[in-house]
Tab-separated table of C-alpha atoms in Angstrom:
chain	number	residue	atom	x	y	z
A	1	UNK	CA	0.050	-0.020	0.025
A	2	UNK	CA	1.134	3.484	-0.932
A	3	UNK	CA	4.446	5.285	-0.838
A	4	UNK	CA	6.035	7.339	1.861
A	5	UNK	CA	8.461	10.206	1.964
A	6	UNK	CA	11.762	9.678	3.863
A	7	UNK	CA	10.974	12.569	6.256
A	8	UNK	CA	7.535	11.150	7.087
A	9	UNK	CA	8.843	7.665	7.421
A	10	UNK	CA	11.386	8.859	9.968
A	11	UNK	CA	8.693	10.600	11.935
A	12	UNK	CA	6.466	7.464	11.986
A	13	UNK	CA	9.292	5.244	13.111
A	14	UNK	CA	10.074	7.564	15.983
A	15	UNK	CA	6.455	6.862	17.130
A	16	UNK	CA	6.956	3.143	17.164
A	17	UNK	CA	5.905	1.539	20.506
A	18	UNK	CA	8.970	0.637	22.496
A	19	UNK	CA	7.336	-2.380	24.214
A	20	UNK	CA	6.871	-5.677	22.522
A	21	UNK	CA	6.351	-8.436	25.140
A	22	UNK	CA	4.866	-11.241	23.064
A	23	UNK	CA	7.726	-13.656	22.429
A	24	UNK	CA	7.706	-15.938	19.376
A	25	UNK	CA	9.901	-18.395	17.597
A	26	UNK	CA	10.358	-19.237	13.959
A	27	UNK	CA	8.961	-22.687	13.123
A	28	UNK	CA	9.506	-22.840	9.327
A	29	UNK	CA	10.144	-20.752	6.248
A	30	UNK	CA	7.939	-21.194	3.174
A	31	UNK	CA	8.366	-19.715	-0.335
A	32	UNK	CA	6.501	-16.557	-1.267
A	33	UNK	CA	6.134	-14.827	-4.650
A	34	UNK	CA	8.501	-11.744	-4.459
A	35	UNK	CA	6.405	-10.170	-7.168
A	36	UNK	CA	3.333	-10.122	-4.882
A	37	UNK	CA	2.627	-6.650	-3.364
A	38	UNK	CA	0.725	-8.268	-0.527
A	39	UNK	CA	-2.312	-6.461	0.765
A	40	UNK	CA	-4.451	-9.323	2.204
A	41	UNK	CA	-3.860	-12.826	3.440
A	42	UNK	CA	-5.816	-15.689	5.004
A	43	UNK	CA	-5.575	-19.522	5.316
A	44	UNK	CA	-8.448	-21.745	4.351
A	45	UNK	CA	-8.837	-25.489	3.709
A	46	UNK	CA	-5.081	-26.058	3.312
A	47	UNK	CA	-4.297	-23.149	1.034
A	48	UNK	CA	-3.430	-19.496	1.289
A	49	UNK	CA	-5.561	-16.801	-0.229
A	50	UNK	CA	-3.758	-13.572	-1.065
A	51	UNK	CA	-4.539	-10.168	-2.560
A	52	UNK	CA	-2.038	-7.841	-4.115
A	53	UNK	CA	-2.099	-4.116	-4.805
A	54	UNK	CA	-0.779	-1.439	-7.150
A	55	UNK	CA	-2.953	-0.096	-9.948
A	56	UNK	CA	-2.804	-2.309	-12.980
A	57	UNK	CA	-1.096	-5.147	-11.002
A	58	UNK	CA	-3.782	-6.045	-8.414
A	59	UNK	CA	-5.241	-9.525	-8.123
A	60	UNK	CA	-6.640	-12.060	-5.768
A	61	UNK	CA	-5.085	-15.531	-5.797
A	62	UNK	CA	-5.149	-19.000	-4.263
A	63	UNK	CA	-1.622	-20.060	-3.339
A	64	UNK	CA	-0.040	-23.404	-2.642
A	65	UNK	CA	1.673	-23.196	0.764
A	66	UNK	CA	4.448	-25.652	0.036
A	67	UNK	CA	5.594	-24.192	-3.293
A	68	UNK	CA	4.312	-20.662	-3.157
A	69	UNK	CA	2.841	-21.102	-6.629
A	70	UNK	CA	-0.375	-19.445	-7.634
A	71	UNK	CA	-3.100	-22.057	-8.173
A	72	UNK	CA	-5.935	-19.679	-9.155
A	73	UNK	CA	-5.963	-15.994	-9.966
A	74	UNK	CA	-8.388	-13.167	-10.684
A	75	UNK	CA	-7.092	-9.819	-11.973
A	76	UNK	CA	-8.611	-6.647	-10.423
A	77	UNK	CA	-8.892	-4.323	-13.338
A	78	UNK	CA	-7.757	-0.672	-13.572
A	79	UNK	CA	-8.260	1.778	-11.966
A	80	UNK	CA	-8.599	-0.300	-8.796
A	81	UNK	CA	-5.816	-0.783	-6.249
A	82	UNK	CA	-6.510	-4.119	-4.523
A	83	UNK	CA	-6.521	-4.289	-0.729
A	84	UNK	CA	-7.695	-6.625	2.011
A	85	UNK	CA	-9.642	-9.909	1.498
A	86	UNK	CA	-11.486	-12.269	3.764
A	87	UNK	CA	-13.682	-15.461	3.331
A	88	UNK	CA	-17.257	-15.721	4.445
A	89	UNK	CA	-19.070	-18.984	3.829
A	90	UNK	CA	-18.635	-19.726	0.090
A	91	UNK	CA	-17.657	-16.239	-0.784
A	92	UNK	CA	-14.455	-14.035	-0.850
A	93	UNK	CA	-14.888	-10.353	-0.051
A	94	UNK	CA	-12.238	-7.850	-1.274
A	95	UNK	CA	-11.577	-4.119	-0.829
A	96	UNK	CA	-9.982	-1.439	-2.908
A	97	UNK	CA	-7.925	1.422	-1.595
A	98	UNK	CA	-9.332	4.842	-2.549
A	99	UNK	CA	-12.332	3.969	-4.814
A	100	UNK	CA	-14.694	3.147	-1.917
A	101	UNK	CA	-15.506	-0.049	-3.845
A	102	UNK	CA	-15.653	-3.604	-2.586
A	103	UNK	CA	-16.275	-6.773	-4.385
A	104	UNK	CA	-17.750	-10.256	-3.572
A	105	UNK	CA	-16.513	-13.321	-5.401
A	106	UNK	CA	-17.222	-17.015	-5.348
A	107	UNK	CA	-14.520	-18.580	-3.215
A	108	UNK	CA	-14.112	-21.687	-5.305
A	109	UNK	CA	-13.458	-20.043	-8.726
A	110	UNK	CA	-13.246	-16.255	-8.048
A	111	UNK	CA	-16.186	-15.545	-10.364
A	112	UNK	CA	-17.899	-12.210	-9.531
A	113	UNK	CA	-21.112	-12.120	-7.427
A	114	UNK	CA	-21.705	-8.567	-6.443
A	115	UNK	CA	-20.138	-5.349	-5.252
A	116	UNK	CA	-20.684	-2.895	-2.392
A	117	UNK	CA	-19.716	0.630	-1.324
A	118	UNK	CA	-18.089	2.039	1.826
A	119	UNK	CA	-16.946	5.490	2.995
A	120	UNK	CA	-13.260	6.287	3.264
A	121	UNK	CA	-10.353	4.011	2.386
A	122	UNK	CA	-10.186	0.223	2.302
A	123	UNK	CA	-7.175	-1.397	3.861
A	124	UNK	CA	-7.496	-4.813	5.658
A	125	UNK	CA	-10.190	-7.373	6.324
A	126	UNK	CA	-10.785	-10.312	8.705
A	127	UNK	CA	-13.793	-11.993	10.386
A	128	UNK	CA	-14.663	-13.379	13.774
A	129	UNK	CA	-17.526	-15.777	12.726
A	130	UNK	CA	-20.086	-13.104	13.324
A	131	UNK	CA	-18.838	-9.929	11.691
A	132	UNK	CA	-16.491	-8.845	8.890
A	133	UNK	CA	-13.814	-6.548	10.480
A	134	UNK	CA	-12.290	-3.809	8.319
A	135	UNK	CA	-9.367	-1.408	8.720
A	136	UNK	CA	-9.106	1.942	6.890
A	137	UNK	CA	-5.679	3.190	7.922
A	138	UNK	CA	-6.996	5.056	10.921
A	139	UNK	CA	-7.109	3.821	14.577
A	140	UNK	CA	-10.665	2.621	14.028
A	141	UNK	CA	-11.857	-0.875	13.054
A	142	UNK	CA	-15.305	-1.214	11.529
A	143	UNK	CA	-17.499	-4.214	12.088
A	144	UNK	CA	-19.748	-5.019	9.058
A	145	UNK	CA	-22.761	-7.220	8.666
A	146	UNK	CA	-21.428	-10.215	6.704
A	147	UNK	CA	-24.440	-10.476	4.480
A	148	UNK	CA	-25.354	-6.893	3.811
A	149	UNK	CA	-21.741	-5.584	4.185
A	150	UNK	CA	-23.083	-2.509	5.970
A	151	UNK	CA	-21.401	-0.977	8.999
A	152	UNK	CA	-22.700	-2.070	12.409
A	153	UNK	CA	-20.292	-0.441	14.860
A	154	UNK	CA	-16.666	0.729	15.299
A	155	UNK	CA	-13.974	0.439	17.970
A	156	UNK	CA	-10.976	2.713	18.398
A	157	UNK	CA	-7.721	0.898	18.977
A	158	UNK	CA	-5.677	2.387	21.745
A	159	UNK	CA	-2.416	1.710	23.621
A	160	UNK	CA	-2.152	3.200	27.080
A	161	UNK	CA	-5.043	5.444	26.076
A	162	UNK	CA	-3.491	6.735	22.928
A	163	UNK	CA	-4.922	5.881	19.455
A	164	UNK	CA	-2.903	3.489	17.397
A	165	UNK	CA	-2.577	4.801	13.775
A	166	UNK	CA	-2.026	3.004	10.448
A	167	UNK	CA	-3.810	-0.292	11.204
A	168	UNK	CA	-3.341	-2.329	8.055
A	169	UNK	CA	-3.712	-6.076	7.248
A	170	UNK	CA	-5.832	-7.942	9.783
A	171	UNK	CA	-6.294	-11.471	11.099
A	172	UNK	CA	-8.537	-12.983	13.829
A	173	UNK	CA	-6.356	-15.168	16.083
A	174	UNK	CA	-7.738	-16.974	19.155
A	175	UNK	CA	-10.262	-14.334	20.068
A	176	UNK	CA	-7.994	-11.405	19.244
A	177	UNK	CA	-7.599	-9.106	16.222
A	178	UNK	CA	-4.050	-8.962	15.003
A	179	UNK	CA	-2.945	-6.071	12.785
A	180	UNK	CA	0.178	-5.053	10.875
A	181	UNK	CA	1.054	-1.463	11.358
A	182	UNK	CA	1.970	0.215	8.045
A	183	UNK	CA	5.695	0.972	7.886
A	184	UNK	CA	6.337	-0.649	11.197
A	185	UNK	CA	7.965	-3.873	12.361
A	186	UNK	CA	5.290	-4.516	14.988
A	187	UNK	CA	2.134	-6.573	14.862
A	188	UNK	CA	-0.482	-5.390	17.358
A	189	UNK	CA	-2.830	-7.718	19.315
A	190	UNK	CA	-6.205	-6.074	19.889
A	191	UNK	CA	-9.094	-6.776	22.262
A	192	UNK	CA	-12.086	-6.838	19.893
A	193	UNK	CA	-14.586	-5.767	22.567
A	194	UNK	CA	-12.747	-2.574	23.713
A	195	UNK	CA	-10.091	-1.830	21.118
A	196	UNK	CA	-7.396	-1.961	23.877
A	197	UNK	CA	-4.023	-3.232	22.809
A	198	UNK	CA	-3.251	-6.466	24.504
A	199	UNK	CA	0.401	-6.665	23.429
A	200	UNK	CA	2.841	-6.346	20.491
A	201	UNK	CA	4.995	-8.677	18.470
A	202	UNK	CA	8.255	-7.308	17.073
A	203	UNK	CA	9.010	-9.115	13.805
A	204	UNK	CA	12.145	-7.115	12.958
A	205	UNK	CA	14.296	-10.272	12.477
A	206	UNK	CA	11.860	-11.551	9.822
A	207	UNK	CA	11.966	-8.309	7.858
A	208	UNK	CA	15.772	-8.510	7.739
A	209	UNK	CA	15.481	-12.126	6.488
A	210	UNK	CA	12.645	-11.473	4.035
A	211	UNK	CA	14.811	-10.746	1.018
A	212	UNK	CA	13.038	-7.411	0.620
A	213	UNK	CA	15.145	-4.403	-0.357
A	214	UNK	CA	12.713	-1.651	-1.365
A	215	UNK	CA	11.331	0.841	1.137
A	216	UNK	CA	7.786	-0.115	0.193
A	217	UNK	CA	8.386	-3.819	0.874
A	218	UNK	CA	6.962	-3.594	4.424
A	219	UNK	CA	5.546	-6.254	6.623
A	220	UNK	CA	1.935	-6.884	5.553
A	221	UNK	CA	0.256	-10.242	5.731
A	222	UNK	CA	-0.960	-12.391	8.636
A	223	UNK	CA	-2.720	-15.700	8.263
A	224	UNK	CA	-3.895	-18.188	10.920
A	225	UNK	CA	-4.559	-21.826	10.331
A	226	UNK	CA	-7.029	-22.512	13.194
A	227	UNK	CA	-7.125	-26.294	12.617
A	228	UNK	CA	-3.355	-26.626	12.633
A	229	UNK	CA	-2.801	-23.807	15.116
A	230	UNK	CA	-0.254	-22.272	12.753
A	231	UNK	CA	0.565	-18.560	12.239
A	232	UNK	CA	2.043	-17.218	8.989
A	233	UNK	CA	3.447	-13.772	8.325
A	234	UNK	CA	4.907	-12.113	5.233
A	235	UNK	CA	5.135	-8.766	3.493
A	236	UNK	CA	5.025	-6.874	0.227
A	237	UNK	CA	7.431	-8.334	-2.299
A	238	UNK	CA	8.911	-10.710	0.301
A	239	UNK	CA	10.535	-13.845	-1.077
A	240	UNK	CA	9.554	-15.764	2.099
A	241	UNK	CA	6.496	-16.571	4.184
A	242	UNK	CA	7.316	-17.314	7.828
A	243	UNK	CA	5.505	-19.712	10.086
A	244	UNK	CA	5.866	-18.614	13.705
A	245	UNK	CA	4.642	-19.712	17.133
A	246	UNK	CA	3.950	-17.643	20.225
A	247	UNK	CA	5.964	-18.669	23.217
A	248	UNK	CA	4.261	-18.786	26.568
């Protein structure tokens, strides 16, 4: 998502939370398409589903975990800039960045079903089994009716009482909402009832090992395999997808 000036990047990094108490370990490294400008990621029925951004390069795809190869692909046409995705029943829901336009696809073959509108920008998506949860780059998360795709409520994400900006790609993990922070090496764990930050993960070592070299190749992509209790993280144009485990 997007580009950032050097001056602004420096200012944002200075605001990075200093505390990251959730310890994790690297379990395994899997291949990832370095050409994928990752905007959304989830795991379903043994496969990864991924969305990519950039105008004229956006798509949604089904990806083989072991090889990183694309098994199925749907191009998102110009002028749209693809953003977050999530599954709901037999459907896949996707966002676009600034066009206030979302799409609904058949999960099995990515054929189009319908579209929907929303105010503001579209960034990340996940679901908790009851609602679709959406980020828009602000400290707020929207909860949408999964059938009507209309907004039901919002929460404001805060850390020690201060709003947390730039919430990006989302994943629902064991009753928590996890979010990448745009241009940050931290993943934030959020209480979905109150918006309060539970804790942070610092994935700086993975960024260094990702193979990414460009400034826009930031961490963005969290997927949870609930059946296998596996966590996967990656980023834009990363050559690797990392499986990690939280340490108690």
